[in-house]
Each structure stands twice: as C-alpha cells, then as structure tokens.
XYZ file of N, CA and C in Angstrom:
651
model
N -97.675 6.919 77.577
C -97.177 8.243 76.998
C -95.308 8.014 77.696
N -94.328 7.957 76.926
C -93.125 7.439 76.943
C -92.546 8.697 77.483
N -91.700 8.261 77.808
C -90.532 8.884 78.857
C -89.858 9.538 78.302
N -89.275 10.802 78.007
C -88.586 11.800 77.429
C -86.914 11.277 78.289
N -85.847 10.561 77.403
C -84.316 10.292 77.487
C -83.697 11.467 76.653
N -82.307 12.370 77.384
C -81.940 12.924 76.778
C -80.604 12.857 77.339
N -80.062 12.950 77.128
C -78.119 12.887 77.023
C -77.459 14.155 76.638
N -77.148 14.018 78.636
C -76.386 15.966 78.270
C -75.172 16.276 79.251
N -74.479 16.726 78.840
C -73.051 16.599 79.536
C -73.622 17.180 81.310
N -72.827 16.708 81.820
C -72.717 16.141 83.240
C -72.213 17.740 83.891
N -72.203 18.188 85.040
C -72.349 19.274 85.765
C -72.181 19.301 87.603
N -71.854 20.282 87.975
C -71.339 19.984 89.400
C -72.625 19.593 90.093
N -74.065 19.664 89.384
C -75.120 19.182 90.049
C -75.331 17.810 89.838
N -74.905 17.620 89.009
C -74.810 15.795 88.944
C -74.136 14.719 90.058
N -73.692 15.401 90.606
C -72.264 14.953 91.458
C -72.392 14.254 92.841
N -73.042 13.540 93.243
C -74.046 13.386 94.273
C -74.430 11.724 93.342
N -75.084 11.456 91.915
C -74.825 10.705 90.538
C -74.453 9.658 90.767
N -72.998 11.119 90.018
C -72.085 10.211 89.449
C -71.113 9.521 90.318
N -71.210 9.829 91.380
C -70.557 8.847 92.357
C -71.026 7.672 92.971
N -72.601 7.591 93.254
C -72.933 6.537 92.966
C -72.838 5.154 91.583
N -73.176 5.894 90.601
C -72.140 5.449 88.967
C -71.335 5.054 88.679
N -70.099 5.920 89.760
C -68.582 5.076 89.770
C -68.472 3.834 90.511
N -69.262 3.920 92.006
C -68.929 3.031 92.326
C -69.756 2.033 92.393
N -70.998 1.973 91.658
C -71.639 1.561 90.646
C -70.599 0.016 89.901
N -69.932 1.283 88.936
C -69.655 0.577 87.994
C -68.355 -0.310 88.255
N -67.635 0.222 89.338
C -66.595 -0.178 89.995
C -66.618 -2.053 90.362
N -67.726 -1.975 90.949
C -68.441 -3.277 91.661
C -68.715 -4.125 90.387
N -69.258 -3.041 89.138
C -69.674 -4.090 88.250
C -70.723 -5.277 88.828
N -70.154 -6.532 88.911
C -71.502 -7.663 89.445
C -70.956 -8.669 90.446
N -69.775 -7.904 90.652
C -69.076 -8.323 92.150
C -69.784 -7.777 93.543
N -69.392 -8.341 94.107
C -69.180 -8.058 95.351
C -69.284 -6.617 95.632
N -68.125 -6.478 95.484
C -67.665 -5.320 96.159
C -66.133 -4.964 94.926
N -65.857 -3.816 94.871
C -65.120 -3.549 94.188
C -63.449 -2.428 94.122
N -62.933 -2.259 93.226
C -61.501 -1.187 93.951
C -61.399 -0.765 94.860
N -62.676 0.257 94.700
C -62.638 1.160 95.620
C -63.229 1.180 97.778
N -63.497 -0.404 97.547
C -63.955 -0.831 98.537
C -62.691 -1.944 98.951
N -62.093 -2.102 97.830
C -60.757 -3.176 98.861
C -59.820 -1.650 99.255
N -59.856 -0.871 98.105
C -58.450 0.380 98.916
C -58.682 1.347 100.310
N -59.945 1.714 100.402
C -60.404 2.757 100.900
C -60.772 1.606 102.518
N -61.519 0.495 102.330
C -61.443 -0.126 103.136
C -62.622 0.962 104.413
N -63.765 1.054 103.707
C -65.027 2.583 104.286
C -66.262 1.822 103.940
N -67.403 2.144 104.677
C -68.393 2.351 103.898
C -69.329 2.559 103.534
N -70.212 2.549 102.475
C -70.480 2.928 101.387
C -70.955 5.249 101.306
N -71.352 5.107 102.112
C -71.731 6.326 102.840
C -70.119 7.490 102.445
N -69.264 6.781 102.871
C -67.740 7.185 102.843
C -66.995 7.040 101.497
N -67.287 6.048 101.146
C -66.778 6.484 99.822
C -67.214 6.997 99.053
N -68.742 6.788 98.776
C -69.357 8.110 97.809
C -69.038 10.030 98.302
N -68.639 10.093 99.554
C -68.478 11.223 100.323
C -67.299 11.103 99.102
N -65.841 10.610 99.130
C -64.416 10.397 98.455
C -65.099 10.726 96.968
N -65.819 9.933 96.526
C -65.666 9.808 95.368
C -67.006 11.814 94.568
N -67.537 11.369 95.411
C -68.088 12.807 95.400
C -67.037 13.889 94.872
N -65.767 14.173 96.148
C -64.761 14.787 96.169
C -64.435 14.689 95.259
N -63.996 13.871 94.517
C -63.291 13.483 93.167
C -63.704 14.130 92.007
N -65.074 13.914 91.966
C -65.354 14.229 90.715
C -65.744 15.960 90.661
N -65.403 16.556 91.649
C -65.560 18.103 91.754
C -63.958 18.653 92.420
N -63.345 17.677 92.224
C -61.538 18.156 92.980
C -61.354 18.973 91.523
N -60.015 19.756 92.048
C -59.227 20.734 90.840
C -58.342 19.463 90.541
N -58.074 18.246 91.259
C -57.170 17.181 90.394
C -57.990 16.899 89.515
N -58.064 17.068 88.305
C -58.755 16.718 87.379
C -58.917 15.184 86.698
N -59.275 14.365 87.555
C -59.005 12.700 86.561
C -59.599 12.644 85.866
N -59.956 10.913 85.992
C -61.065 10.191 84.917
C -62.381 10.360 85.541
N -62.193 10.150 87.139
C -63.740 10.486 87.933
C -64.494 11.781 87.535
N -63.436 12.948 86.728
C -64.608 14.479 87.393
C -65.493 14.471 86.419
N -66.153 15.218 86.898
C -68.022 15.467 86.313
C -67.512 16.274 84.849
N -67.016 16.635 84.489
C -65.908 17.493 83.573
C -65.661 16.271 81.691
N -65.706 14.727 82.434
C -65.615 13.530 81.730
C -66.940 12.733 81.219
N -67.872 13.052 81.792
C -68.915 12.178 81.714
C -70.582 12.730 81.435
N -70.942 11.878 80.372
C -72.304 12.554 80.017
C -73.533 11.262 81.065
N -74.795 12.266 81.043
C -75.604 11.818 81.552
C -76.438 11.531 81.330
N -77.068 10.680 81.002
C -78.691 9.914 80.872
C -79.676 10.409 81.429
N -80.753 11.330 80.974
C -81.669 11.702 82.153
C -83.412 11.489 81.682
N -83.767 10.848 82.406
C -85.103 10.173 81.654
C -85.885 11.413 82.549
N -87.040 11.972 82.019
C -88.107 13.378 82.626
C -86.556 14.506 83.412
N -86.045 14.449 82.642
C -85.136 15.775 84.377
C -84.358 14.888 85.748
N -84.916 13.655 85.210
C -84.138 12.428 86.369
C -83.152 11.392 85.710
N -81.794 11.795 86.358
C -80.107 11.213 86.308
C -80.491 9.559 86.237
N -81.040 8.868 84.994
C -80.443 7.311 85.686
C -79.757 6.893 84.456
N -78.936 6.977 83.829
C -77.330 6.403 84.079
C -76.198 7.765 83.454
N -74.940 6.874 83.947
C -74.096 7.411 83.681
C -72.835 7.018 82.104
N -71.138 7.733 81.924
C -70.727 7.268 81.850
C -69.292 8.092 81.454
N -67.924 7.994 81.402
C -67.748 8.588 81.298
C -66.343 8.496 80.135
N -65.825 9.313 78.728
C -64.626 9.284 78.340
C -63.184 10.355 78.150
N -62.649 10.096 78.250
C -61.068 10.835 77.647
C -59.979 10.364 77.523
N -59.713 10.720 77.066
C -58.334 10.678 76.311
C -57.339 10.736 77.054
N -56.100 10.018 77.427
C -55.269 9.967 77.937
C -54.145 11.294 77.589
N -54.172 11.737 76.506
C -53.256 12.520 75.814
C -53.771 13.690 76.590
N -55.244 14.069 77.798
C -55.450 15.311 77.528
C -54.379 16.029 78.139
N -54.270 17.316 78.023
C -53.244 18.156 79.613
C -53.233 18.227 80.653
N -53.033 18.473 81.938
C -53.845 17.937 82.687
C -54.436 17.689 83.493
N -54.273 16.075 82.730
C -54.765 15.223 83.411
C -54.743 14.474 84.520
N -55.020 14.077 86.189
C -54.184 13.691 86.778
C -54.312 12.061 86.924
N -53.530 11.091 87.576
C -54.112 10.077 87.804
C -55.076 10.081 88.918
N -55.797 8.925 88.625
C -57.089 8.312 89.685
C -56.620 8.535 90.756
N -55.211 7.949 91.466
C -54.626 8.221 93.158
C -54.159 8.992 93.205
N -54.340 10.535 92.264
C -53.732 11.785 93.710
C -55.289 12.129 93.389
N -55.977 12.243 92.813
C -57.009 12.614 93.048
C -58.162 12.056 94.352
N -57.416 10.252 94.728
C -58.419 9.698 95.464
C -57.752 10.380 97.158
N -56.573 10.303 96.760
C -55.280 10.620 98.318
C -55.852 11.907 98.184
N -56.300 12.726 97.570
C -56.228 14.465 97.224
C -57.701 14.118 98.387
N -59.287 14.417 97.635
C -60.336 13.227 98.685
C -60.708 13.009 100.136
N -59.178 11.865 99.715
C -59.245 11.406 101.264
C -58.975 11.671 102.673
N -57.907 12.930 101.774
C -57.179 13.807 102.824
C -58.447 15.080 102.980
N -58.459 15.425 102.390
C -59.395 16.641 102.247
C -60.396 16.672 102.756
N -60.872 15.287 103.556
C -62.472 14.636 104.089
C -61.865 14.483 105.798
N -60.511 14.552 105.354
C -59.895 14.610 107.467
C -59.870 12.790 107.661
N -60.278 12.047 106.182
C -59.348 11.026 106.976
C -57.850 11.066 107.713
N -57.508 9.117 107.931
C -56.416 9.302 108.692
C -55.328 9.048 107.506
N -54.334 9.981 108.087
C -53.257 10.522 107.298
C -52.231 9.018 106.837
N -52.361 8.425 108.044
C -51.354 6.968 107.897
C -51.812 6.570 107.148
N -53.622 6.179 107.442
C -53.982 5.217 105.757
C -53.900 5.197 104.599
N -53.070 6.595 104.434
C -52.799 7.035 102.933
C -51.833 5.764 102.593
N -51.300 5.308 103.183
C -50.099 5.083 102.786
C -50.333 3.156 102.290
N -51.456 2.956 103.128
C -51.800 1.576 102.914
C -52.968 1.733 102.032
N -54.014 2.709 102.181
C -55.229 3.215 100.776
C -54.016 2.270 98.920
N -53.066 3.640 99.001
C -51.939 3.333 97.892
C -51.614 2.005 97.180
N -51.156 1.556 98.621
C -50.535 0.277 98.687
C -51.225 -0.980 97.809
N -52.754 -0.882 98.116
C -53.740 -1.631 98.164
C -54.408 -1.744 96.929
N -54.531 -0.174 96.192
C -54.533 0.377 94.888
C -53.091 -0.337 93.843
N -52.365 -0.183 93.899
C -51.133 -0.764 93.404
C -51.161 -2.224 93.334
N -51.718 -2.906 94.130
C -51.772 -4.281 94.332
C -52.501 -4.542 92.831
N -53.746 -3.820 92.636
C -55.008 -4.333 91.621
C -54.729 -3.245 90.573
N -53.403 -3.013 90.382
C -52.842 -2.604 89.126
C -52.364 -3.450 87.752
N -52.150 -4.598 88.015
C -51.566 -5.455 87.077
C -52.789 -5.603 86.178
N -54.071 -5.442 86.828
C -55.023 -5.899 85.538
C -55.520 -5.098 85.489
N -55.944 -3.814 85.794
C -55.818 -2.599 85.240
C -55.705 -2.284 83.958
N -56.806 -2.085 82.978
C -56.127 -2.109 82.038
C -55.459 -0.831 80.826
N -54.310 -0.897 80.437
C -53.530 0.159 80.200
C -54.606 1.193 79.312
N -53.868 2.629 79.605
C -54.394 3.423 78.132
C -53.152 4.102 77.770
N -53.514 4.349 76.616
C -53.023 4.958 75.335
C -53.263 6.616 74.790
N -52.371 6.895 74.700
C -52.808 8.761 74.073
C -53.000 8.137 73.048
N -54.321 9.043 72.582
C -55.302 9.412 71.109
C -55.902 7.626 70.661
N -56.085 7.620 71.963
C -57.468 6.419 72.338
C -58.389 6.440 73.426
N -59.587 6.855 73.011
C -61.130 7.332 73.501
C -61.140 6.323 74.939
N -61.157 6.716 75.843
C -61.038 5.092 76.805
C -63.049 6.127 77.612
N -63.285 4.758 77.516
C -64.735 5.144 77.637
C -64.891 3.855 79.751
N -65.530 4.940 80.977
C -64.977 4.435 81.882
C -66.342 4.243 82.265
N -66.708 3.894 83.715
C -67.576 4.475 84.434
C -69.187 4.428 83.840
N -69.236 2.863 83.583
C -70.830 3.143 82.368
C -71.790 1.976 83.435
N -72.556 3.117 83.904
C -74.088 2.423 84.928
C -75.292 3.405 85.052
N -76.601 2.661 84.998
C -77.183 2.520 85.115
C -77.753 1.970 86.013
N -78.636 3.085 86.774
C -79.718 2.862 88.010
C -80.493 1.786 87.451
N -80.679 0.571 88.976
C -81.743 0.124 88.280
C -83.233 -0.356 88.129
N -83.517 1.167 88.587
C -85.320 1.353 88.462
C -85.288 1.811 86.299
N -84.522 2.010 85.456
C -84.223 2.774 84.335
C -83.438 1.545 83.449
N -83.178 -0.009 83.938
C -82.597 -0.343 82.877
C -83.721 -1.635 82.032
N -82.745 -1.799 80.845
C -83.637 -2.424 79.758
C -84.663 -1.880 79.443
N -83.757 -0.087 78.926
C -84.830 1.081 78.835
C -84.100 1.364 77.449
N -83.306 1.138 76.731
C -82.323 1.481 76.626
C -81.053 2.884 76.885
N -81.289 2.759 77.793
C -80.360 4.230 78.369
C -78.661 4.166 77.930
N -78.448 2.526 78.737
C -77.093 2.232 77.969
C -76.745 2.558 76.498
N -77.749 2.064 76.225
C -77.335 2.390 74.367
C -77.922 3.873 74.022
N -78.397 4.863 74.214
C -78.662 6.523 74.541
C -76.703 6.956 74.838
N -76.667 6.671 75.791
C -75.506 7.217 76.508
C -74.013 6.432 75.471
N -74.142 5.080 74.916
C -72.921 4.315 74.017
C -72.767 5.234 73.100
N -74.090 5.910 72.197
C -73.921 6.418 71.009
C -73.316 7.568 71.168
N -73.751 8.516 72.362
C -73.294 9.289 72.457
C -72.023 9.718 72.800
N -71.220 8.761 73.638
C -69.373 9.431 73.550
C -68.661 8.382 72.339
N -69.240 7.669 71.707
C -68.541 7.281 70.777
C -68.615 8.404 70.050
N -69.734 9.193 69.401
C -69.779 10.139 68.810
C -69.141 11.699 69.865
N -68.908 11.295 70.860
C -68.231 12.628 71.266
C -66.941 12.250 71.334
N -65.982 10.619 71.358
C -64.223 10.815 70.649
C -64.709 10.507 69.606
N -65.419 10.648 68.152
C -65.393 10.865 66.921
C -64.932 12.709 66.279
N -65.395 13.313 67.001
C -65.903 14.694 67.219
C -64.020 14.825 67.535
N -62.986 14.561 68.092
C -61.967 15.000 68.186
C -61.258 14.381 68.001
N -61.707 13.947 66.788
C -60.530 12.924 65.260
C -60.115 11.906 65.944
N -60.722 11.651 66.895
C -59.821 10.369 67.614
C -60.284 9.031 66.154
N -59.415 7.274 66.509
C -60.398 6.674 65.413
C -59.996 5.219 65.891
N -59.532 5.274 67.445
C -60.285 4.209 68.379
C -60.822 4.075 69.536
N -61.871 3.426 70.045
C -62.175 3.863 71.674
C -61.845 2.084 72.085
N -62.121 2.141 73.838
C -61.230 1.185 74.382
C -62.832 1.104 75.919
N -62.844 -0.091 76.078
C -63.456 0.039 77.214
C -63.146 -1.321 77.678
N -63.366 -1.590 78.791
C -62.879 -2.072 79.660
C -64.198 -3.309 81.027
N -64.011 -4.325 81.009
C -64.649 -5.382 82.370
C -63.853 -6.202 83.046
N -64.443 -6.553 83.874
C -64.117 -7.889 84.563
C -64.536 -9.510 83.925
N -63.406 -9.767 83.908
C -63.475 -11.632 83.336
C -64.652 -11.827 84.240
N -65.451 -12.377 83.439
C -66.381 -13.157 84.204
C -68.335 -12.413 83.510
N -68.045 -11.065 83.157
C -69.185 -10.078 83.673
C -69.392 -10.504 81.757
N -70.068 -11.620 81.998
C -70.979 -12.075 80.427
C -71.573 -10.962 79.848
N -72.717 -10.201 80.525
C -73.825 -9.387 80.674
C -73.135 -8.591 79.919
N -72.334 -8.101 80.536
C -70.917 -7.074 79.629
C -70.521 -6.476 78.352
N -69.737 -8.463 78.123
C -69.158 -8.139 77.013
C -69.722 -8.125 75.677
N -71.143 -8.973 76.468
C -71.830 -8.816 75.256
C -73.056 -7.573 75.470
N -73.328 -6.600 75.978
C -73.450 -4.706 75.321
C -72.616 -4.888 74.603
N -71.714 -5.058 74.795
C -70.253 -4.338 74.238
C -70.209 -4.156 72.797
N -70.424 -5.873 73.069
C -70.275 -5.974 71.352
C -71.062 -5.902 70.957
N -72.129 -6.006 70.934
C -73.581 -5.249 70.455
C -72.967 -3.609 69.319
N -72.155 -3.215 70.632
C -72.165 -1.630 70.746
C -71.036 -2.112 69.238
N -70.197 -2.921 69.061
C -69.396 -2.903 68.350
C -67.982 -2.961 68.792
N -67.808 -3.723 69.665
C -66.565 -3.297 70.522
C -66.206 -4.792 70.115
N -64.743 -5.304 69.783
C -64.333 -6.318 70.531
C -63.223 -7.071 71.598
N -63.030 -7.955 71.455
C -62.093 -8.017 73.113
C -60.389 -8.124 71.767
N -60.080 -7.549 72.942
C -58.802 -6.903 72.624
C -57.909 -7.662 73.172
N -57.984 -8.000 74.453
C -56.674 -9.029 75.120
C -57.514 -8.873 76.715
N -56.724 -9.875 76.967
C -56.996 -10.557 78.498
C -55.844 -10.206 79.642
N -56.289 -9.712 80.491
C -55.260 -9.214 82.141
C -55.201 -10.287 83.041
N -54.889 -11.333 83.776
C -54.983 -11.678 84.091
C -53.648 -12.186 85.725
N -54.296 -12.159 86.747
C -53.146 -12.013 87.676
C -54.078 -12.823 88.798
N -53.159 -14.170 89.432
C -53.368 -14.504 90.530
C -53.865 -13.361 92.450
N -52.774 -12.565 92.255
C -53.115 -11.751 93.446
C -54.068 -10.632 93.035
N -54.403 -10.301 92.091
C -56.211 -9.731 91.482
C -57.220 -10.387 91.747
N -57.026 -11.552 91.088
C -57.828 -12.795 91.842
C -58.968 -12.983 93.505
N -57.191 -12.822 93.829
C -57.432 -13.328 95.539
C -58.190 -11.885 96.284
N -58.050 -10.489 95.475
C -58.598 -9.742 96.437
C -59.867 -9.705 95.886
N -60.189 -9.712 94.569
C -61.998 -9.179 93.814
C -62.593 -10.170 93.444
N -61.937 -10.998 94.009
C -62.925 -13.046 92.915
C -63.095 -12.976 91.468
N -62.027 -11.983 90.756
C -62.612 -11.581 89.373
C -61.005 -12.253 88.786
N -60.840 -13.307 88.039
C -59.782 -13.659 87.551
C -58.806 -12.284 86.697
N -59.156 -10.917 86.286
C -58.568 -10.275 85.608
C -59.831 -9.265 85.086
N -59.420 -9.009 83.894
C -59.843 -8.026 83.617
C -59.739 -8.264 81.668
N -60.997 -8.031 81.167
C -60.832 -8.225 79.431
C -61.213 -6.455 79.296
N -60.372 -5.822 78.030
C -60.055 -4.785 76.903
C -60.371 -4.935 75.723
N -61.286 -4.311 75.419
C -62.900 -4.064 73.949
C -62.094 -2.866 73.902
N -62.057 -3.095 72.314
C -61.838 -1.616 71.125
C -62.666 -2.107 70.443
N -62.950 -0.935 69.538
C -63.113 -0.697 68.246
C -63.482 0.785 67.334
N -63.378 0.870 65.810
C -63.313 2.205 65.929
C -64.114 2.946 66.332
N -63.348 4.100 65.673
C -64.940 4.925 66.176
C -65.253 5.753 64.886
N -66.672 6.020 64.605
C -67.526 6.422 63.713
C -66.691 7.690 62.984
C-alpha cells in the first residue's frame, strides 16, 4: 500500500520540524553551516534558536508562514520556504536571529560577535530582488528521501509563486553541491551566477554559492 503524500502550509505545530529542516538545509552537504559558525552553540541550542525564529513576531524568511511541509501519512517528511523580498514587514534574518538569541537568555555581549561572523559570510550569500520568488531551506528527512518528496514540494512552491503573478523564481546552493544543482536543474532551474570569496571558503570550506533561476509557470 502506497503512503499518502500531502503538501500543506506550515503551522506553529510544525515549528520543531522546521527548525531541523532549516539547520539541515543550512549545512547542506557540508560538515557545518552558517548557524554553526555564527552561534558557536551545540545542535540543541541552535535548534531552540531556530524554533524561536519560526514563531517570532519578527517575521523573516525562517518564519513558519513562509513554509510548505510535505507529510507522509500525516508525519512531516520535508519542507521548504518561499517568499518575495518585497513583502511588507519582512524582517532581515539577522534581526530575528538577534531576537531569538537574546530571548533565550544567551550572552548579550556575544551577540556582537555572532552578527560579525554572519557579516563575514554575506559576501557570498545570494542577492534577493523584489518581485523574484525566492525558495530557501529545502530539506527532506533522511528516512523519506528518494520518494519524490522534494518534487512534490518544489511543484507546490513554484505554483505558490505563480499565484502571486511573479515571473521568476530563484534558488541557491553551495558551490560543490552537485546533487542539489542536478535536482534543481531537473526542476527547470539554470545557473545564473556564482559568487566566490576566499574568506567565505575559509569559514565554511565551500568556495562560495551558486544562484539558479527559472521562469514561473
């Protein structure tokens, strides 16, 4: 009997799963990612911060309202987010991260260092442009991979962008993540640009980032 896959809008109840998805997506194929570098905390503490960000009053691209979740027989199996940078009242990720860091009682003096480490990575982070549907935080739980979950999610998030009458979608990954590039190419994306930086490479052990785009249906 085939399991039933459904794609739903994320709710606050999905927050713990979304935190894990964001952390997994941020690490991608690397040993560690920007949140590890910036926060310098263990996984449990990072997940607490990310969960706070998904529910924060400071709505950023990590907020649950930006996510779709694929469920298999009611169990969350994968997630991704989509947003238009032109959306009103969309806060920068750094603002929500700062709010969560302070709200959970972490050292206020360390926050300056956290933001400084994030700034060092910005040189290669993809540019986001108003009116372009930005897809981020793509992650499928290991137990559900190779079952078409990512394809279900991608179709749904592209359709969501099209319903907003947007004409172009954008997605990014680290240089060297050939599997992600191939997956996104199958979804119609093509490489538009690369951003490389020695400092970024020294921090994350990846040369930089690839930005891919495609038209919306």
